Coordinates of C-alpha atoms in Angstrom, one line a residue:
X1 CA -50.4 -15.4 84.3
X2 CA -50.4 -12.8 81.7
X3 CA -48.7 -9.0 83.4
X4 CA -51.2 -6.0 82.6
X5 CA -50.8 -2.8 83.3
X6 CA -52.7 0.8 84.0
X7 CA -51.2 3.0 81.7
X8 CA -52.1 6.6 79.8
X9 CA -55.1 6.1 77.8
X10 CA -55.7 7.4 74.3
X11 CA -56.9 11.4 74.8
X12 CA -56.1 11.4 78.1
X13 CA -54.3 14.4 79.8
X14 CA -50.4 13.7 80.4
X15 CA -50.1 15.7 83.7
X16 CA -46.3 15.6 83.8
X17 CA -46.3 16.6 80.3
X18 CA -48.9 18.6 80.3
X19 CA -46.7 20.9 82.7
X20 CA -43.5 21.1 80.9
X21 CA -43.1 24.7 79.0
X22 CA -41.9 24.7 75.9
X23 CA -38.4 26.8 75.3
X24 CA -37.8 28.6 72.3
X25 CA -36.3 26.0 69.0
X26 CA -32.6 26.1 69.8
X27 CA -30.7 27.1 66.8
X28 CA -28.5 23.5 67.3
X29 CA -31.1 21.6 66.8
X30 CA -33.6 19.5 64.1
X31 CA -36.7 21.8 63.0
X32 CA -39.2 21.0 64.7
X33 CA -37.7 20.4 67.6
X34 CA -37.9 22.5 71.2
X35 CA -36.2 22.2 74.7
X36 CA -39.2 22.7 77.7
X37 CA -38.0 24.4 80.8
X38 CA -35.9 20.7 82.2
X39 CA -34.1 21.7 78.1
X40 CA -35.8 18.0 76.8
X41 CA -36.5 17.9 73.1
X42 CA -39.9 18.7 72.2
X43 CA -41.6 18.2 68.9
X44 CA -43.7 20.6 67.6
X45 CA -44.0 19.9 63.5
X46 CA -46.3 17.4 62.8
X47 CA -49.4 16.8 64.5
X48 CA -51.4 14.0 64.7
X49 CA -54.1 12.7 62.1
X50 CA -57.1 12.8 64.0
X51 CA -58.6 11.2 60.3
X52 CA -56.1 8.0 61.5
X53 CA -58.0 4.7 62.3
X54 CA -56.5 3.2 66.0
X55 CA -56.6 0.0 64.0
X56 CA -53.9 1.3 61.2
X57 CA -50.9 1.9 64.3
X58 CA -49.1 -0.5 65.1
X59 CA -50.2 -0.5 68.8
X60 CA -54.4 -0.1 68.3
X61 CA -53.5 3.8 70.0
X62 CA -53.0 2.0 73.5
X63 CA -52.4 3.7 77.0
X64 CA -48.8 3.6 77.3
X65 CA -46.5 4.5 80.3
X66 CA -45.5 7.9 80.9
X67 CA -42.1 7.8 83.1
X68 CA -39.6 10.6 82.4
X69 CA -35.9 9.8 81.8
X70 CA -34.2 11.0 84.7
X71 CA -32.8 14.4 84.8
X72 CA -29.5 13.8 85.2
X73 CA -27.5 12.1 82.1
X74 CA -27.6 8.0 82.0
X75 CA -25.3 6.7 85.3
X76 CA -22.2 4.2 83.2
X77 CA -22.4 1.2 83.0
X78 CA -22.0 -1.0 86.5
X79 CA -18.6 -2.6 87.0
X80 CA -18.9 -6.3 87.9
X81 CA -20.7 -8.6 91.0
X82 CA -22.0 -4.3 92.1
X83 CA -25.2 -4.5 93.2
X84 CA -27.8 -2.8 90.7
X85 CA -29.7 0.4 92.4
X86 CA -32.9 1.5 91.2
X87 CA -31.3 4.9 89.5
X88 CA -28.4 2.6 87.5
X89 CA -32.0 0.5 86.5
X90 CA -33.5 3.7 84.7
X91 CA -30.4 4.4 83.4
X92 CA -29.8 0.7 82.3
X93 CA -31.4 -1.5 79.6
X94 CA -31.4 -5.2 80.4
X95 CA -29.2 -7.4 78.4
X96 CA -31.5 -9.7 76.6
X97 CA -33.5 -6.2 75.1
X98 CA -30.8 -4.0 74.5
X99 CA -29.3 -6.7 72.4
X100 CA -32.7 -7.7 70.9
X101 CA -32.3 -4.0 69.8
X102 CA -28.2 -3.8 68.1
X103 CA -29.4 -6.5 66.2
X104 CA -33.4 -5.0 64.1
X105 CA -30.1 -1.8 63.8
X106 CA -28.1 -4.3 61.8
X107 CA -30.7 -6.1 60.2
X108 CA -32.8 -3.0 59.6
X109 CA -29.2 -1.5 58.4
X110 CA -28.6 -4.3 55.3
X111 CA -32.2 -4.7 54.6
X112 CA -33.0 -0.7 54.7
X113 CA -30.1 1.0 54.7
X114 CA -31.8 4.5 53.9
X115 CA -34.5 4.3 56.9
X116 CA -31.4 5.4 59.5
X117 CA -32.3 3.4 62.2
X118 CA -31.2 3.9 65.8
X119 CA -31.0 1.3 67.8
X120 CA -32.1 4.3 70.7
X121 CA -35.3 4.4 69.3
X122 CA -36.6 1.0 69.8
X123 CA -35.4 1.7 73.5
X124 CA -37.4 4.8 73.9
X125 CA -40.2 3.2 72.4
X126 CA -39.8 -0.1 74.2
X127 CA -39.2 2.0 77.7
X128 CA -42.6 3.8 77.2
X129 CA -44.5 0.3 75.7
X130 CA -43.4 -2.1 78.0
X131 CA -40.6 -0.9 80.4
X132 CA -38.1 -2.7 78.9
X133 CA -39.7 -6.1 78.6
X134 CA -41.1 -5.1 82.5
X135 CA -37.6 -4.3 83.3
X136 CA -36.1 -7.1 81.0
X137 CA -38.2 -10.6 82.3
X138 CA -37.4 -12.3 79.4
X139 CA -35.9 -16.1 78.9
X140 CA -32.4 -16.1 77.1
X141 CA -34.2 -16.9 73.9
X142 CA -35.9 -13.1 74.5
X143 CA -39.3 -14.3 75.0
X144 CA -41.0 -12.8 78.1
X145 CA -41.9 -14.6 81.1
X146 CA -45.1 -14.3 80.9
X147 CA -47.1 -12.1 78.5
X148 CA -47.6 -8.3 78.5
X149 CA -50.8 -7.3 77.3
X150 CA -52.6 -3.8 77.5
X151 CA -55.9 -3.1 78.6
X152 CA -59.4 -4.3 76.4
X153 CA -60.0 -2.3 73.7
X154 CA -63.4 -2.3 73.7
X155 CA -64.3 1.9 73.3
X156 CA -64.5 2.2 76.7
X157 CA -61.9 5.2 77.2
X158 CA -59.8 3.5 74.2
X159 CA -60.1 2.3 71.3
X160 CA -62.9 0.2 70.0
X161 CA -61.5 -2.4 68.2
X162 CA -63.1 -5.5 67.6
X163 CA -61.1 -9.3 68.1
X164 CA -59.2 -9.9 64.7
X165 CA -56.9 -13.2 66.3
X166 CA -59.7 -15.4 68.0
X167 CA -57.7 -14.9 70.9
X168 CA -55.1 -16.3 69.1
X169 CA -52.1 -13.9 70.3
X170 CA -53.4 -11.9 73.4
X171 CA -56.2 -14.8 74.5
X172 CA -58.9 -12.0 74.0
X173 CA -62.1 -13.4 71.9
X174 CA -64.2 -10.3 72.3
X175 CA -61.4 -7.3 71.4
X176 CA -57.9 -6.3 70.9
X177 CA -55.3 -6.1 72.8
X178 CA -51.8 -5.0 72.5
X179 CA -49.5 -7.4 73.2
X180 CA -45.2 -7.9 73.7
X181 CA -43.2 -5.9 74.5
X182 CA -44.0 -3.6 71.4
X183 CA -47.5 -3.7 72.3
X184 CA -48.4 -4.5 68.7
X185 CA -52.1 -5.1 68.3
X186 CA -52.9 -8.7 66.8
X187 CA -54.1 -7.5 63.7
X188 CA -51.0 -5.1 63.1
X189 CA -49.0 -8.2 63.7
X190 CA -50.4 -10.4 61.1
X191 CA -48.3 -8.3 58.5
X192 CA -45.8 -6.6 60.1
X193 CA -44.2 -10.0 62.9
X194 CA -41.3 -10.8 61.7
X195 CA -38.8 -14.1 63.0
X196 CA -36.0 -11.5 64.3
X197 CA -34.2 -14.9 66.5
X198 CA -34.0 -17.1 63.8
X199 CA -36.2 -20.0 65.4
X200 CA -39.1 -20.0 62.7
X201 CA -41.7 -18.7 64.4
X202 CA -43.0 -14.9 64.5
X203 CA -44.1 -13.9 68.9
X204 CA -44.9 -10.9 69.9
X205 CA -43.9 -12.2 72.9
X206 CA -40.3 -12.4 71.8
X207 CA -38.3 -9.4 72.2
X208 CA -35.8 -10.5 68.7
X209 CA -39.3 -11.4 66.8
X210 CA -41.2 -8.0 68.0
X211 CA -37.8 -5.3 68.1
X212 CA -37.1 -6.5 64.4
X213 CA -40.7 -5.5 63.3
X214 CA -41.0 -2.3 64.9
X215 CA -38.0 -1.7 62.9
X216 CA -39.5 -2.7 59.7
X217 CA -42.9 -0.6 61.2
X218 CA -41.0 2.2 61.1
X219 CA -39.0 2.2 57.9
X220 CA -42.0 2.0 55.7
X221 CA -43.1 4.0 53.1
X222 CA -39.4 4.8 52.2
X223 CA -39.4 6.9 55.5
X224 CA -35.6 8.4 56.6
X225 CA -35.5 8.5 60.5
X226 CA -32.8 11.0 60.0
X227 CA -35.2 13.3 59.2
X228 CA -37.0 14.9 61.4
X229 CA -40.3 15.4 60.0
X230 CA -39.9 11.6 59.2
X231 CA -38.9 10.1 62.0
X232 CA -42.3 12.4 63.3
X233 CA -44.3 10.6 61.7
X234 CA -43.0 6.7 61.9
X235 CA -43.6 6.8 65.7
X236 CA -46.7 8.8 65.2
X237 CA -47.8 6.2 62.8
X238 CA -47.2 3.8 65.7
X239 CA -49.4 5.4 68.4
X240 CA -50.9 8.9 67.3
X241 CA -50.9 10.9 70.5
X242 CA -48.5 14.2 71.0
X243 CA -47.9 13.0 74.1
X244 CA -46.5 10.4 72.4
X245 CA -44.7 11.7 70.1
X246 CA -42.8 14.2 73.1
X247 CA -42.5 11.1 75.1
X248 CA -41.2 9.0 72.7
X249 CA -38.5 12.1 71.9
X250 CA -37.0 12.8 75.7
X251 CA -36.3 8.9 75.7
X252 CA -34.7 9.0 72.4
X253 CA -32.6 11.9 73.0
X254 CA -31.7 10.1 76.6
X255 CA -30.5 7.1 75.5
X256 CA -28.8 8.6 72.6
X257 CA -26.7 10.1 75.5
X258 CA -25.4 6.7 76.4
X259 CA -27.2 4.1 78.5
X260 CA -25.9 0.2 79.8
X261 CA -26.3 -2.5 79.5
X262 CA -28.2 -4.8 83.1
X263 CA -28.4 -8.2 84.1
X264 CA -32.5 -8.9 83.4
X265 CA -34.7 -9.0 85.5
X266 CA -33.1 -6.1 87.0
X267 CA -34.5 -3.6 85.3
X268 CA -37.0 -0.4 87.5
X269 CA -40.9 -0.9 86.8
X270 CA -42.6 1.9 84.9
X271 CA -44.7 3.7 87.5
X272 CA -46.4 6.4 85.4
X273 CA -50.1 5.2 84.9
X274 CA -53.7 6.7 84.6
X275 CA -55.0 8.9 87.4
X276 CA -57.4 6.6 87.7
X277 CA -58.1 3.8 85.7
X278 CA -60.7 4.9 83.3
X279 CA -61.4 2.5 80.8
X280 CA -58.2 0.2 81.5
X281 CA -59.5 -3.4 82.4
X282 CA -56.7 -4.4 84.9
X283 CA -57.6 -8.1 85.2
X284 CA -58.8 -10.1 82.0
X285 CA -61.8 -10.3 82.3
X286 CA -63.2 -14.2 81.1
X287 CA -63.3 -14.9 77.5
X288 CA -63.6 -18.5 76.1
X289 CA -60.1 -19.0 75.2
X290 CA -58.3 -18.6 78.6
X291 CA -59.3 -17.8 82.3
X292 CA -59.3 -14.4 83.9
X293 CA -55.5 -15.2 86.1
X294 CA -54.5 -13.0 89.2
X295 CA -52.5 -9.6 88.9
X296 CA -49.1 -9.9 88.7
X297 CA -48.0 -8.3 92.8
X298 CA -47.9 -5.0 93.5
X299 CA -43.9 -3.9 93.5
X300 CA -42.3 -3.1 96.7
X301 CA -41.6 0.4 97.4
X302 CA -38.4 2.3 99.4
X303 CA -39.4 5.3 101.3
X304 CA -38.4 8.8 99.7
X305 CA -34.7 10.7 100.4
X306 CA -36.1 13.9 102.9
X307 CA -36.3 16.8 101.0
X308 CA -38.2 16.0 97.5
X309 CA -38.3 13.5 94.5
X310 CA -34.6 12.5 93.6
X311 CA -34.4 13.4 89.3
X312 CA -36.2 10.6 87.4
X313 CA -39.0 10.1 89.8
X314 CA -41.8 11.8 87.6
X315 CA -41.6 14.6 89.3
X316 CA -44.0 12.9 92.2
X317 CA -41.9 12.9 95.1
X318 CA -43.2 10.0 96.0
X319 CA -41.1 6.1 96.9
X320 CA -39.5 5.0 93.8
X321 CA -41.4 1.6 92.6
X322 CA -38.0 -1.5 92.6
X323 CA -38.7 -5.1 90.6
X324 CA -40.4 -6.7 92.9
X325 CA -39.6 -10.3 93.7
X326 CA -40.1 -13.2 91.7
X327 CA -42.6 -15.0 92.0
X328 CA -41.8 -17.4 88.6
X329 CA -39.5 -20.1 88.8
X330 CA -35.6 -19.6 87.6
X331 CA -34.4 -19.7 84.5
X332 CA -31.9 -21.5 83.3
X333 CA -29.6 -18.3 82.5
X334 CA -30.5 -17.7 86.6
X335 CA -28.5 -21.1 87.5
X336 CA -24.9 -20.2 85.4
X337 CA -22.2 -19.9 87.8
X338 CA -19.3 -19.8 84.7
X339 CA -18.3 -20.2 82.0
X340 CA -15.7 -23.0 80.6
X341 CA -13.6 -23.5 77.9
X342 CA -15.2 -26.6 75.4
X343 CA -12.4 -27.6 73.6
X344 CA -11.0 -24.4 72.0
X345 CA -7.3 -24.8 70.2
X346 CA -5.3 -22.3 69.0
X347 CA -6.2 -19.8 67.6
X348 CA -4.5 -18.9 64.8
X349 CA -4.8 -17.7 60.6
X350 CA -3.3 -15.4 58.8
X351 CA -4.4 -11.8 57.5
X352 CA -7.2 -12.6 55.2
X353 CA -7.9 -15.9 55.7
X354 CA -10.9 -17.6 58.1
X355 CA -9.2 -18.9 61.5
X356 CA -9.5 -23.0 61.3
X357 CA -11.1 -23.7 64.5
X358 CA -14.1 -21.7 66.6
X359 CA -14.2 -20.1 69.7
X360 CA -16.4 -22.6 71.8
X361 CA -18.0 -21.9 76.0
X362 CA -19.9 -24.0 78.0
X363 CA -22.2 -22.6 80.1
X364 CA -22.1 -24.5 83.6
X365 CA -23.7 -24.2 87.4
X366 CA -21.1 -23.6 90.2
X367 CA -20.8 -27.1 91.2
X368 CA -20.3 -28.2 87.2
X369 CA -23.6 -28.9 85.9
X370 CA -24.3 -28.0 81.7
X371 CA -27.1 -25.8 80.9
X372 CA -28.6 -25.4 78.4
X373 CA -30.8 -22.6 76.0
X374 CA -28.2 -20.2 77.5
X375 CA -28.1 -16.7 75.4
X376 CA -24.0 -16.4 75.7
X377 CA -22.5 -13.0 73.7
X378 CA -18.7 -13.8 71.8
X379 CA -17.4 -10.3 71.5
X380 CA -14.1 -8.8 69.6
X381 CA -11.8 -6.3 72.1
X382 CA -8.5 -5.2 71.0
X383 CA -7.0 -3.4 68.2
X384 CA -7.7 -5.6 65.0
X385 CA -9.6 -5.0 62.1
X386 CA -11.2 -9.2 62.5
X387 CA -14.6 -10.3 62.4
X388 CA -17.2 -12.9 62.6
X389 CA -18.2 -14.7 59.8
X390 CA -21.9 -12.5 60.3
X391 CA -19.1 -9.4 59.5
X392 CA -19.9 -8.3 63.3
X393 CA -17.3 -7.5 66.0
X394 CA -20.6 -9.4 68.6
X395 CA -22.7 -12.7 68.1
X396 CA -24.8 -14.1 70.6
X397 CA -25.8 -17.8 70.8
X398 CA -27.6 -20.2 72.2
X399 CA -26.7 -23.2 74.6
X400 CA -26.7 -26.5 73.4
X401 CA -28.4 -29.5 75.4
X402 CA -24.7 -30.5 76.1
X403 CA -24.8 -26.5 77.9
X404 CA -22.3 -25.4 74.9
X405 CA -22.2 -22.2 72.4
X406 CA -19.8 -21.9 69.2
X407 CA -19.4 -19.2 68.3
X408 CA -19.1 -18.1 64.1
X409 CA -15.8 -18.4 62.1
X410 CA -13.7 -15.5 63.1
X411 CA -11.8 -13.8 59.4
X412 CA -9.0 -11.8 60.3
X413 CA -8.1 -8.5 58.5
X414 CA -4.7 -7.2 58.0
X415 CA -4.4 -5.6 60.8
X416 CA -1.3 -8.8 62.1
X417 CA -1.1 -9.4 66.3
X418 CA -2.3 -10.9 68.9
X419 CA -6.4 -9.6 69.8
X420 CA -9.1 -10.7 72.0
X421 CA -12.7 -11.8 72.0
X422 CA -14.5 -12.1 75.3
X423 CA -17.5 -14.7 76.3
X424 CA -20.6 -13.7 78.6
X425 CA -23.9 -14.6 79.6
X426 CA -26.1 -12.6 78.6
X427 CA -28.1 -11.3 80.8
X428 CA -26.1 -12.2 83.8
X429 CA -23.3 -10.3 85.9
X430 CA -20.9 -12.4 85.4
X431 CA -16.7 -12.5 84.7
X432 CA -16.0 -13.2 80.7
X433 CA -14.2 -15.6 79.3
X434 CA -10.9 -14.2 77.5
X435 CA -9.6 -16.2 74.3
X436 CA -6.1 -15.1 72.5
X437 CA -6.3 -15.2 68.5
X438 CA -3.2 -14.3 66.6
X439 CA -2.5 -12.7 63.4
X440 CA 0.4 -13.7 61.1
X441 CA 1.4 -11.6 58.4
X442 CA -0.2 -13.2 54.8
X443 CA 3.0 -15.2 53.5
X444 CA 4.0 -17.2 50.2
X445 CA 6.8 -19.9 49.9
X446 CA 7.4 -20.5 46.5
X447 CA 8.6 -18.0 43.7
X448 CA 8.9 -18.2 40.6
X449 CA 8.8 -15.8 37.3
X450 CA 6.1 -15.3 34.8
X451 CA 8.7 -15.5 32.2
X452 CA 11.7 -17.0 30.8
X453 CA 13.3 -14.9 28.5
X454 CA 17.1 -13.6 29.2
X455 CA 17.4 -10.0 31.0
X456 CA 20.0 -8.5 29.0
X457 CA 20.9 -4.5 28.8
X458 CA 23.6 -2.7 27.5
X459 CA 25.9 0.3 28.9
X460 CA 23.8 3.2 29.9
X461 CA 20.5 1.6 28.5
X462 CA 17.8 0.4 30.1
X463 CA 16.1 -3.7 30.2
X464 CA 13.9 -4.1 27.6
X465 CA 11.6 -7.3 29.6
X466 CA 9.9 -6.0 33.7
X467 CA 11.0 -8.1 35.7
X468 CA 7.6 -10.9 37.2
X469 CA 6.9 -13.2 39.9
X470 CA 3.9 -14.9 41.5
X471 CA 4.0 -16.5 44.6
X472 CA 2.2 -19.0 46.0
X473 CA 1.4 -21.0 49.2
X474 CA 0.9 -24.0 49.4
X475 CA 0.7 -24.5 46.0
X476 CA -2.4 -21.9 46.5
X477 CA -2.2 -18.7 45.1
X478 CA -0.2 -16.0 47.8
X479 CA -2.6 -12.8 47.9
X480 CA -1.0 -9.3 49.0
X481 CA 2.2 -10.8 50.6
X482 CA 4.6 -8.2 51.5
X483 CA 8.2 -8.0 49.6
X484 CA 10.8 -6.6 48.9
X485 CA 14.0 -6.4 45.7
X486 CA 16.9 -5.8 46.1
X487 CA 20.7 -6.1 44.0
X488 CA 22.8 -8.0 45.6
X489 CA 26.2 -8.1 45.3
X490 CA 26.7 -11.6 44.9
X491 CA 24.8 -15.2 45.8
X492 CA 26.5 -15.4 49.4
X493 CA 26.2 -11.9 49.4
X494 CA 23.2 -9.7 50.2
X495 CA 24.1 -6.8 50.4
X496 CA 22.9 -4.5 48.1
X497 CA 25.6 -4.1 45.8
X498 CA 27.0 -0.6 44.5
X499 CA 27.0 -0.8 41.1
X500 CA 25.2 -2.5 37.8
X501 CA 22.0 -1.9 37.6
X502 CA 19.4 0.1 39.7
X503 CA 15.7 1.1 39.7
X504 CA 14.2 4.8 40.1
X505 CA 12.8 6.8 42.7
X506 CA 10.1 9.8 41.5
X507 CA 13.1 11.5 41.5
X508 CA 15.0 9.6 38.7
X509 CA 17.7 8.8 40.9
X510 CA 19.1 5.0 40.7
X511 CA 17.9 3.0 44.4
X512 CA 19.0 -0.7 44.0
X513 CA 16.3 -2.4 47.2
X514 CA 12.5 -1.6 46.9
X515 CA 10.4 -1.7 49.7
X516 CA 6.8 -2.1 50.8
X517 CA 5.6 -4.7 47.7
X518 CA 2.9 -6.3 47.8
X519 CA 1.4 -9.1 45.2
X520 CA -1.6 -9.0 44.1
X521 CA -4.9 -10.4 44.2
X522 CA -3.8 -13.3 41.2
X523 CA -0.5 -13.7 43.4
X524 CA 1.8 -11.5 41.2
X525 CA 4.1 -9.0 41.5
X526 CA 5.8 -6.9 38.6
X527 CA 8.9 -5.1 39.1
X528 CA 9.5 -1.1 38.1
X529 CA 11.7 -1.1 35.5
X530 CA 15.1 -1.7 35.2
X531 CA 18.0 0.9 33.9
X532 CA 22.0 0.0 33.5
X533 CA 24.6 2.0 34.4
X534 CA 28.2 2.0 32.8
X535 CA 29.6 -1.0 35.1
X536 CA 29.3 -4.5 32.7
X537 CA 29.1 -8.1 33.6
X538 CA 26.1 -10.2 35.4
X539 CA 24.2 -9.0 38.4
X540 CA 21.5 -10.8 40.7
X541 CA 18.5 -9.5 41.8
X542 CA 16.7 -11.2 44.9
X543 CA 13.4 -10.6 45.4
X544 CA 12.1 -12.0 48.9
X545 CA 8.7 -12.5 50.7
X546 CA 6.7 -12.6 54.1
X547 CA 7.2 -16.6 54.5
X548 CA 10.7 -17.3 54.0
X549 CA 10.2 -17.7 50.0
X550 CA 13.2 -16.1 47.5
X551 CA 14.0 -16.0 44.2
X552 CA 17.1 -14.9 42.6
X553 CA 17.0 -13.2 38.7
X554 CA 20.1 -13.4 36.7
X555 CA 21.2 -10.1 35.1
X556 CA 23.4 -8.5 32.4
X557 CA 24.8 -5.8 30.8
X558 CA 27.3 -6.1 27.6
X559 CA 28.1 -4.5 25.2
X560 CA 26.5 -4.5 21.5
X561 CA 28.0 -7.2 19.6
X562 CA 29.8 -4.9 16.6
X563 CA 28.9 -7.6 13.3
X564 CA 32.8 -8.9 11.6
X565 CA 33.1 -6.9 9.2
X566 CA 33.4 -7.9 5.0
X567 CA 36.2 -8.7 3.4
X568 CA 36.3 -7.2 0.2
X569 CA 36.7 -9.8 -2.8
X570 CA 38.6 -9.2 -5.6
X571 CA 37.5 -8.0 -9.4
X572 CA 38.3 -10.4 -12.5
X573 CA 40.9 -9.0 -14.6
X574 CA 39.4 -8.2 -17.9
X575 CA 41.4 -11.0 -20.6
X576 CA 43.9 -9.5 -22.9

């Protein structure tokens, strides 16, 4: 069953927005941004273009929800097990939908870094276009439980866009309709569609696909969304309306102040609609492609509090809608009771290395039955620079037929010690499952000199050759391994010697112990130049690394040998 909605149509007066009084431009805001009487941001620098054809926009200038953000800042995330109230749902974003926005931002950061697309912009557009996929009514793969369709773009109060897809996306073979959580019209989706969840399909009804497509759409033409003028142009290209631009900017500002994740399906449904419904088509017209289907049940309401409207109810003073009861069978995500470890071995790696073991979690019902096609999110927490092989600290994975989700490989950074990876079910407020991972310092088990020249020096002189060693671990190069070098008293006495060869510090003073040394990318370590005092003899230099590798090098200080004196030769006497 397709979910349709009546929304403010193009050109209709948004009475709530029109009632706002625009204040003087604040010096701390970007050019072209003013504040209204409630302190919300309103863009003023870019006008919609009357010449822009509706078919060239993302939505065909379709109607949109007009709910304004709450006056108060977003609430903190409710703790696990607490009831999600309508107010919390208004401030929060359903888990899978939020994950899709953030993944799209990460993808655009790689492919179009100059665009500076914030995920909050996608959230603002998603709120205005579909109420965050109608409160997050999506499955674990991100596909809406029922299609979200705009009204027919038949020219009756809206743009006139004849069918361009034979009803393939919108089920209408006469006129186009905006489709999915980001409300793309079929003709735009044909070239703007993307596969955001890696299933090999470009589905406008999938929030991962739609969010990534919206990101690329907003980042075309080399726009830099950090610049207000380009941001305005991008938003107006999505829907060519001044009211639309101002409304999206309000939600963008709201989400930038902070938001939180709520379970899928618990978000509040939009309530701001066009007053008379003129031009709306609440029931799909029969077409050769699909039969008509009934509209979804109306949302139950709760009585308004005495004294007028609550902040964020759109100023109507009327009852605030709550999510409708589910009319569809429970999704796999709904049936999950807990996560179990799926045989993850001990997680240990050396700094800079990839963990040999991967984290595995299994989604189960309360009876212990495995649940397939559930999205599990793995999040690295704690004071660590470790990341997944994707380069990120968060990864979301669908469970397979056995209910198991395997996280991408962990890659240790340079920070040593323990950190935690938490597994949670996306779209459910269930307790998480924690895994402890340990990063040990880089180590070497063998040290060897790279040269074999004898190291000798005269008293008061300097050694001609520097000491260089190579570190390996299990036969492989041991790079970035910490090491120390000490001039010791004897082979069985590792204390620092107080005479004989020495290094120099930055001030030129003698030092006989060096710390903070590290091998380079090739496992090589070259020590500074060595000098000798006036003491002669044989001395020892000991080099030690993390992991227990040691090497003792012999140094000799001796006076220069003088060549033996030549004996005089007797000259022969002249003969008489």
